[in-house]
XYZ file of C-alpha atoms in Angstrom:
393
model
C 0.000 0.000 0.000
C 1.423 3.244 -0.905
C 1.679 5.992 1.955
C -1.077 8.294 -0.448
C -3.301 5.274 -0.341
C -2.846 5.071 3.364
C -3.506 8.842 3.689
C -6.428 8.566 1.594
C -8.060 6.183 4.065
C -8.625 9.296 6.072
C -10.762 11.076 3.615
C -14.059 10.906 5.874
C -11.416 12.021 8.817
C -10.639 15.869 7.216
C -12.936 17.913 8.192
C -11.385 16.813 11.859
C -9.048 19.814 10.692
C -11.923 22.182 10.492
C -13.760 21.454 13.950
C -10.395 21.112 15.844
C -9.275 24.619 14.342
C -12.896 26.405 14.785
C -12.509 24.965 18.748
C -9.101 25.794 19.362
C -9.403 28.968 18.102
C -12.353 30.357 20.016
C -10.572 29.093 22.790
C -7.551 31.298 21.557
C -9.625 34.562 22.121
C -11.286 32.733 24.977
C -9.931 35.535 26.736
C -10.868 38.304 25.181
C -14.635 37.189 24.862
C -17.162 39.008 26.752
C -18.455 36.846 30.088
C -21.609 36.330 28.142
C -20.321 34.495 25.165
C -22.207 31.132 25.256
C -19.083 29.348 23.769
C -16.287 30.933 26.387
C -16.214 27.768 29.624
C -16.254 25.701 26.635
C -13.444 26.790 24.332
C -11.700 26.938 27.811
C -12.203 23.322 28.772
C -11.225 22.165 25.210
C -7.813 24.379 25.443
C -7.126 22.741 28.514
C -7.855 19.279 27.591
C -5.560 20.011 24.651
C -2.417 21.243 26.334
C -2.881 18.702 29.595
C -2.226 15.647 26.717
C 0.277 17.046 24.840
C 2.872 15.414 27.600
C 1.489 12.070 26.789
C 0.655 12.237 22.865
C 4.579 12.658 22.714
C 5.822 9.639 25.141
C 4.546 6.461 24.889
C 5.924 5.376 28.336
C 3.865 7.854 30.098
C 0.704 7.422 27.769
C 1.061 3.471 28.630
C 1.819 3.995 32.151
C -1.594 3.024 34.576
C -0.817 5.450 36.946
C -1.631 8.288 34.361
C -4.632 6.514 33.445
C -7.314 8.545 35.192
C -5.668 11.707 34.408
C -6.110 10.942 30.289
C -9.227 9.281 30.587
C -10.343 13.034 32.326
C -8.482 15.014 29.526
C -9.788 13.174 26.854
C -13.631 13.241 28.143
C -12.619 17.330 28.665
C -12.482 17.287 25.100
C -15.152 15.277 24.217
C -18.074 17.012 26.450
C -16.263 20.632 25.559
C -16.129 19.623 21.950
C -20.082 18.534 21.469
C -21.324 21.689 23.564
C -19.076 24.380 22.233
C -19.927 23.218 18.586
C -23.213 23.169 18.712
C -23.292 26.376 20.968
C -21.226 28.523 18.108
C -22.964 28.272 14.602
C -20.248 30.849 12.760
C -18.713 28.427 10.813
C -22.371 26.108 9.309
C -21.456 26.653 5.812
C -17.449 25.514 5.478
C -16.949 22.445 3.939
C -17.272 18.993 5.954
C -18.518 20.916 9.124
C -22.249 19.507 9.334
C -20.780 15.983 9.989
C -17.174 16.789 11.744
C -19.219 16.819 15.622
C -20.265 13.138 15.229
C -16.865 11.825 13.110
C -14.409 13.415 15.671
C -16.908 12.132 18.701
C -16.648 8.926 16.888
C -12.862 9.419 16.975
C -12.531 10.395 20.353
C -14.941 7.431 21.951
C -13.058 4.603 19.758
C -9.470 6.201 21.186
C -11.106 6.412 24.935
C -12.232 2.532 24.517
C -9.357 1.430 23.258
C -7.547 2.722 25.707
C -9.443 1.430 28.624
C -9.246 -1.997 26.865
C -5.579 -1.917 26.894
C -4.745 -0.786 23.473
C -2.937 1.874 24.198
C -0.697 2.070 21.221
C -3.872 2.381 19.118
C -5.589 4.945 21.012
C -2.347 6.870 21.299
C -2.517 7.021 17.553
C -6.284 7.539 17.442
C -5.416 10.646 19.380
C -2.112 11.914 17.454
C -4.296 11.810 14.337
C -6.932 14.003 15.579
C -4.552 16.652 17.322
C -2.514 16.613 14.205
C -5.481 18.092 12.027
C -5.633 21.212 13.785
C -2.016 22.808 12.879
C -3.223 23.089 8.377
C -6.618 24.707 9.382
C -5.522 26.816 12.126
C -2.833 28.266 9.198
C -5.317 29.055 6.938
C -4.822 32.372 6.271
C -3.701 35.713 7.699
C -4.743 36.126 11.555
C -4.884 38.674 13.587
C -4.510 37.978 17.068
C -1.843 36.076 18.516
C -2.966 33.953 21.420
C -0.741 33.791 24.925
C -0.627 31.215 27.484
C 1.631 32.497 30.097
C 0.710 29.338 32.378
C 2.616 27.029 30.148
C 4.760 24.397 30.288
C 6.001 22.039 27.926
C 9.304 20.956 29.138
C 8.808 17.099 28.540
C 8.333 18.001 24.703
C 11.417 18.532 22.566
C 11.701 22.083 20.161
C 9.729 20.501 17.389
C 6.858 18.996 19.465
C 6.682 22.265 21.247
C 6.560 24.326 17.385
C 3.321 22.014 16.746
C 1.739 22.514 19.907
C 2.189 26.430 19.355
C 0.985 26.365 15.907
C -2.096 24.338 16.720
C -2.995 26.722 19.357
C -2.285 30.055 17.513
C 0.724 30.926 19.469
C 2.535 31.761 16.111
C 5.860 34.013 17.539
C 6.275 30.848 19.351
C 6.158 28.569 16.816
C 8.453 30.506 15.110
C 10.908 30.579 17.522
C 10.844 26.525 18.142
C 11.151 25.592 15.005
C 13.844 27.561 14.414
C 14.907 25.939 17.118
C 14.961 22.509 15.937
C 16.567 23.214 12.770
C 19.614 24.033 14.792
C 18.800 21.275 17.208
C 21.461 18.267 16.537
C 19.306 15.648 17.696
C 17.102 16.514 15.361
C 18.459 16.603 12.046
C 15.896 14.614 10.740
C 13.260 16.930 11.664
C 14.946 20.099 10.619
C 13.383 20.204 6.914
C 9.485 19.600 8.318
C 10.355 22.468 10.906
C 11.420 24.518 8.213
C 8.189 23.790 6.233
C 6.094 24.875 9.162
C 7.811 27.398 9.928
C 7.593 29.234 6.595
C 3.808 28.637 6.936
C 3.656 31.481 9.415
C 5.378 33.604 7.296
C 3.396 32.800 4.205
C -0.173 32.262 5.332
C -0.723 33.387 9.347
C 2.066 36.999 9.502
C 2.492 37.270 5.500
C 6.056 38.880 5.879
C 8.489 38.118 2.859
C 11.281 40.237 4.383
C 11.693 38.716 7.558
C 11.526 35.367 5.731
C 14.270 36.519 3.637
C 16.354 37.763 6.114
C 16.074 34.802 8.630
C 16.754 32.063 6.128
C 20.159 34.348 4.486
C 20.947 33.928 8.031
C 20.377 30.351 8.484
C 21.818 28.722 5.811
C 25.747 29.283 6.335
C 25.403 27.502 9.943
C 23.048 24.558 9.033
C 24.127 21.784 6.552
C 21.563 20.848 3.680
C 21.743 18.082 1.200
C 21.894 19.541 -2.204
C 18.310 18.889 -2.266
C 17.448 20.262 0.561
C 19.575 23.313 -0.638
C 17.706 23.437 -3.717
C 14.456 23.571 -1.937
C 15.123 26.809 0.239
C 16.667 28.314 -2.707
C 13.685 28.450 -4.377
C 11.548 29.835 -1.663
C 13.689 32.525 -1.414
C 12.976 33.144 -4.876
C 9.938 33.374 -4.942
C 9.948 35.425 -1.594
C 11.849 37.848 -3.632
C 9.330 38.341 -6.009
C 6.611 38.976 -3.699
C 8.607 41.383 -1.974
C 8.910 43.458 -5.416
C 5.340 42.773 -6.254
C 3.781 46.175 -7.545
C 0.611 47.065 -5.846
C -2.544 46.617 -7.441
C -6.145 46.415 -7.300
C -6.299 42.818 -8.694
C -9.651 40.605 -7.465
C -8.578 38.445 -4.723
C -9.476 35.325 -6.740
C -7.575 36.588 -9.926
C -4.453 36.813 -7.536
C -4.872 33.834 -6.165
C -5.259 32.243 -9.667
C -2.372 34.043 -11.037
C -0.188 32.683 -8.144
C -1.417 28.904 -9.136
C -0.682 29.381 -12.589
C 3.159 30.752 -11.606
C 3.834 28.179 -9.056
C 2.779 25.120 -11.716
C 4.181 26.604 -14.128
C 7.665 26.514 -11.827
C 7.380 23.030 -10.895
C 10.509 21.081 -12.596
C 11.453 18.024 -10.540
C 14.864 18.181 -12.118
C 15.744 21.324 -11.056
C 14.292 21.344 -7.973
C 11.996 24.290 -9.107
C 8.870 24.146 -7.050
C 6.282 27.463 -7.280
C 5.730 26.191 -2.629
C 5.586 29.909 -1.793
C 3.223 30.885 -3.946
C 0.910 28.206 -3.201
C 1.011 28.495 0.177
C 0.012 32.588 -0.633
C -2.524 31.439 -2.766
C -4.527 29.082 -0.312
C -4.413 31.678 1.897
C -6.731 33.998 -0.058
C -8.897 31.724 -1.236
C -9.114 30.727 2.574
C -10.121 34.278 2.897
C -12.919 34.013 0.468
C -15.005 30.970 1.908
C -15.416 33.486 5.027
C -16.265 36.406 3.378
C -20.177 36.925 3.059
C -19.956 39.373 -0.028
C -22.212 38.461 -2.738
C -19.435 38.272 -5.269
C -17.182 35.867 -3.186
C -20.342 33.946 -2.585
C -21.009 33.156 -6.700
C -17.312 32.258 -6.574
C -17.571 29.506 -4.152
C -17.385 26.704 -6.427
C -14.410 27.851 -8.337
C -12.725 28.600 -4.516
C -12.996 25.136 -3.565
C -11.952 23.939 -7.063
C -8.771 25.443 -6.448
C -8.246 24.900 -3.134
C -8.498 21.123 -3.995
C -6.240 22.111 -6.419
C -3.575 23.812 -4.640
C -3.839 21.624 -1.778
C -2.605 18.478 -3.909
C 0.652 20.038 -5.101
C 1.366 20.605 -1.257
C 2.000 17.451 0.452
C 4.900 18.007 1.972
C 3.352 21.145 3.811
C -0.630 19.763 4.941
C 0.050 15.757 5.028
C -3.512 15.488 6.624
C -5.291 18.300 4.555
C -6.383 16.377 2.048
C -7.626 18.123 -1.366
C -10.563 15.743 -2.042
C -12.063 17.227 0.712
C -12.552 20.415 -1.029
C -12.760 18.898 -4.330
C -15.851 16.261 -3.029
C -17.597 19.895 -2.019
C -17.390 21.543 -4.653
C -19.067 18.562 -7.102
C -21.772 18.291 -4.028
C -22.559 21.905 -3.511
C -22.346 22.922 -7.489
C -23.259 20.115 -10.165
C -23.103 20.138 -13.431
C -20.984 22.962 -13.366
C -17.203 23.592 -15.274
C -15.617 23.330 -11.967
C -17.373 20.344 -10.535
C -16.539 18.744 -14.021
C -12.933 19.582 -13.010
C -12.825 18.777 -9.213
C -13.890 15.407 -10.544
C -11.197 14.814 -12.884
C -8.625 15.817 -10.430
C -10.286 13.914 -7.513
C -10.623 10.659 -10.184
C -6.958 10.867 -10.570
C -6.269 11.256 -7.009
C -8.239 8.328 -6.013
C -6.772 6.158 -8.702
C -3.357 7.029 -7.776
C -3.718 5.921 -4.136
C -5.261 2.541 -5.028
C -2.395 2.172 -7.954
C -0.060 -0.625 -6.894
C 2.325 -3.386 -8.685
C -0.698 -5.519 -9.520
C -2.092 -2.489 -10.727
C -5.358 -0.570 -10.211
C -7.823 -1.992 -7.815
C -10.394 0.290 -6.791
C -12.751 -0.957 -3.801
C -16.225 -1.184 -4.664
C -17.605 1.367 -2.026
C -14.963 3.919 -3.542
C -16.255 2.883 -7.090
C -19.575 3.603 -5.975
C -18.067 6.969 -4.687
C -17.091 8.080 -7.666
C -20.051 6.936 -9.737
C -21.729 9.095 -7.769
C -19.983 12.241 -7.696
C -19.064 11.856 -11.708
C -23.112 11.367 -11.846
C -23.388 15.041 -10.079
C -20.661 16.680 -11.812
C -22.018 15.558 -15.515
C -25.374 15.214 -14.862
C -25.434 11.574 -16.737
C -24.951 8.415 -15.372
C -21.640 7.004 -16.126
C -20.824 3.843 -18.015
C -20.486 1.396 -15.195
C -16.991 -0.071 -17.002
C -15.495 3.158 -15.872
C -14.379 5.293 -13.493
């Protein structure tokens, strides 16, 4: 099984990203709420369950250890109960894609993990968990934010610079994140890391505190003290390419989707695996905007919500080094649902066909299930408007 097929097996699991970030996020401005917000004890409870496990999603030996048992079994309820009355309590985010189901799935999620681990599987309801929590950190980067959350009664001592960078970025503690990532790219023991810190780290930069400059500056500064492969070489090179053009970008009036579709075409038009040429930067800018546009209410931006989550389907599959678990058919499914028999339905299906097909591609060939056949019968159905030939796919 190929590790895209495996990922794929967590299609029905995205829109875990979407709750997670919508719940940790309110909890973020918990604090600047008014007493009567109906959400605030809530958000509260679920930002506490979150940080009190982050000690034991990172060691086995203490997540496997019966004396901690009572103190999980607690966190993990915290974010259950917080989870089912906060969502239901907060109705801001009805119309983004995958929410209407994401309350029972993650429940679902969170009850299988809390059985498993009472019937002594911990190993499987430590990963149950580590799926979930890892969801948060794509959708929480969405796009440009704001407000900075602080949690001066913090400590996360047993977790090493990297761990500590995720935690921060899941819970919108960006200058943080910043700072520990940067952190393990120095750090010796993990070498192996320091790439994926990297990645995250120019996240913030491109889609949370757009700043090209500082991006520049920082990585000029890095790369005489930290050895790269020749790939890896390549790689930053070409973000700081591209961070070079944005810098000099003229100023203009262009149509946020026009940008954002002008930054698509650039960045696949730059993508040469033998050169190492890859268009990551303005990708990650262009997901950002169209981020921007599924939460605008403007009429306008409204008419263009098809084409939005065409793209982001789009863009999202040329990143999977950057959002392992934010999977494009997820965007691509809602647009064929949402607008059929539309150009960009037609489209999201032919990308999401080839997706699907890839994953399930293997030396004895292609052997799609028949539930996913069905799948796909259906949505082509929606996005043509004719049944399809049942040879096909």
């Amino acid at each position: 099984m190929s590790n895209y097929h495996a990922l794929t097996k967590f299609n029905r699991y995205s829109a875990l990203s979407l709750l997670i970030w919508v719940l940790i996020a309110s909890a973020s401005l918990v604090y600047a709420q008014s007493s009567s917000s109906p959400v605030k004890g809530e958000m509260a409870t679920v930002y506490r369950s979150f940080k009190g496990l982050q000690k034991y999603l990172y060691s086995r030996e203490k997540f496997s250890d019966p004396k901690f048992e009572n103190d999980i079994s607690t966190l993990i309820d915290g974010l259950r109960q917080g989870i089912h009355r906060a969502s239901s309590a907060d109705p801001r985010f009805q119309n983004e894609p995958g929410f209407s189901s994401t309350v029972k799935v993650l429940n679902e999620m969170l009850d299988d993990a809390r059985n498993r681990f009472f019937e002594g599987k911990k190993d499987y309801a430590l990963w149950r968990l580590k799926t979930s929590a890892n969801y948060c950190i794509s959708c929480h980067t969405r796009h440009e934010i704001k407000i900075d959350f602080s949690d001066s009664d913090l400590n996360l001592d047993d977790l090493n610079a990297f761990e500590r960078g995720e935690f921060f970025l899941a819970s919108r503690q960006f200058d943080r994140a910043k700072d520990a990532f940067m952190a393990a790219v120095f750090d010796p023991d993990l070498t192996y890391l320091k790439m994926e810190a990297l990645r995250k780290w120019l996240i913030v930069y491109t889609r949370v505190h757009p700043d090209p400059l500082s991006a520049i500056s920082q990585l000029n500064r890095l790369r005489p003290k930290v050895k790269f492969t020749r790939y890896e070489e390549e790689e930053i090179v070409g973000w700081l390419e591209s961070l070079r053009r944005w810098q000099n970008e003229p100023k203009s009036q262009v149509p946020v989707i026009a940008k954002a579709e002008n930054l698509i075409r650039q960045a696949l038009s730059m993508n040469d695996p033998l050169l190492g040429k890859k268009g990551t930067v303005e990708l990650l800018r262009a997901s950002s905007l169209l981020h921007g546009l599924l939460e605008t209410k403007e009429d306008k931006a409204s008419n263009d919500r098809g084409h939005v989550l065409y793209l982001l389907g789009l863009t999202y599959s040329e990143l999977p080094f950057f959002f392992v678990n934010e999977l494009p058919e997820l965007f691509l499914e809602q647009c064929i649902r949402e607008y059929p028999k539309t150009r960009d339905a037609q489209q999201a299906y032919a990308l999401y066909r080839d997706i699907i097909t890839l994953g399930y591609t293997g030396s004895a060939g292609t052997r799609l299930p028949d539930d996913v056949q069905l799948t796909l019968r259906e949505l082509h159905d929606l996005a043509y408007g004719i049944p399809q030939l049942k040879s096909g796919v």
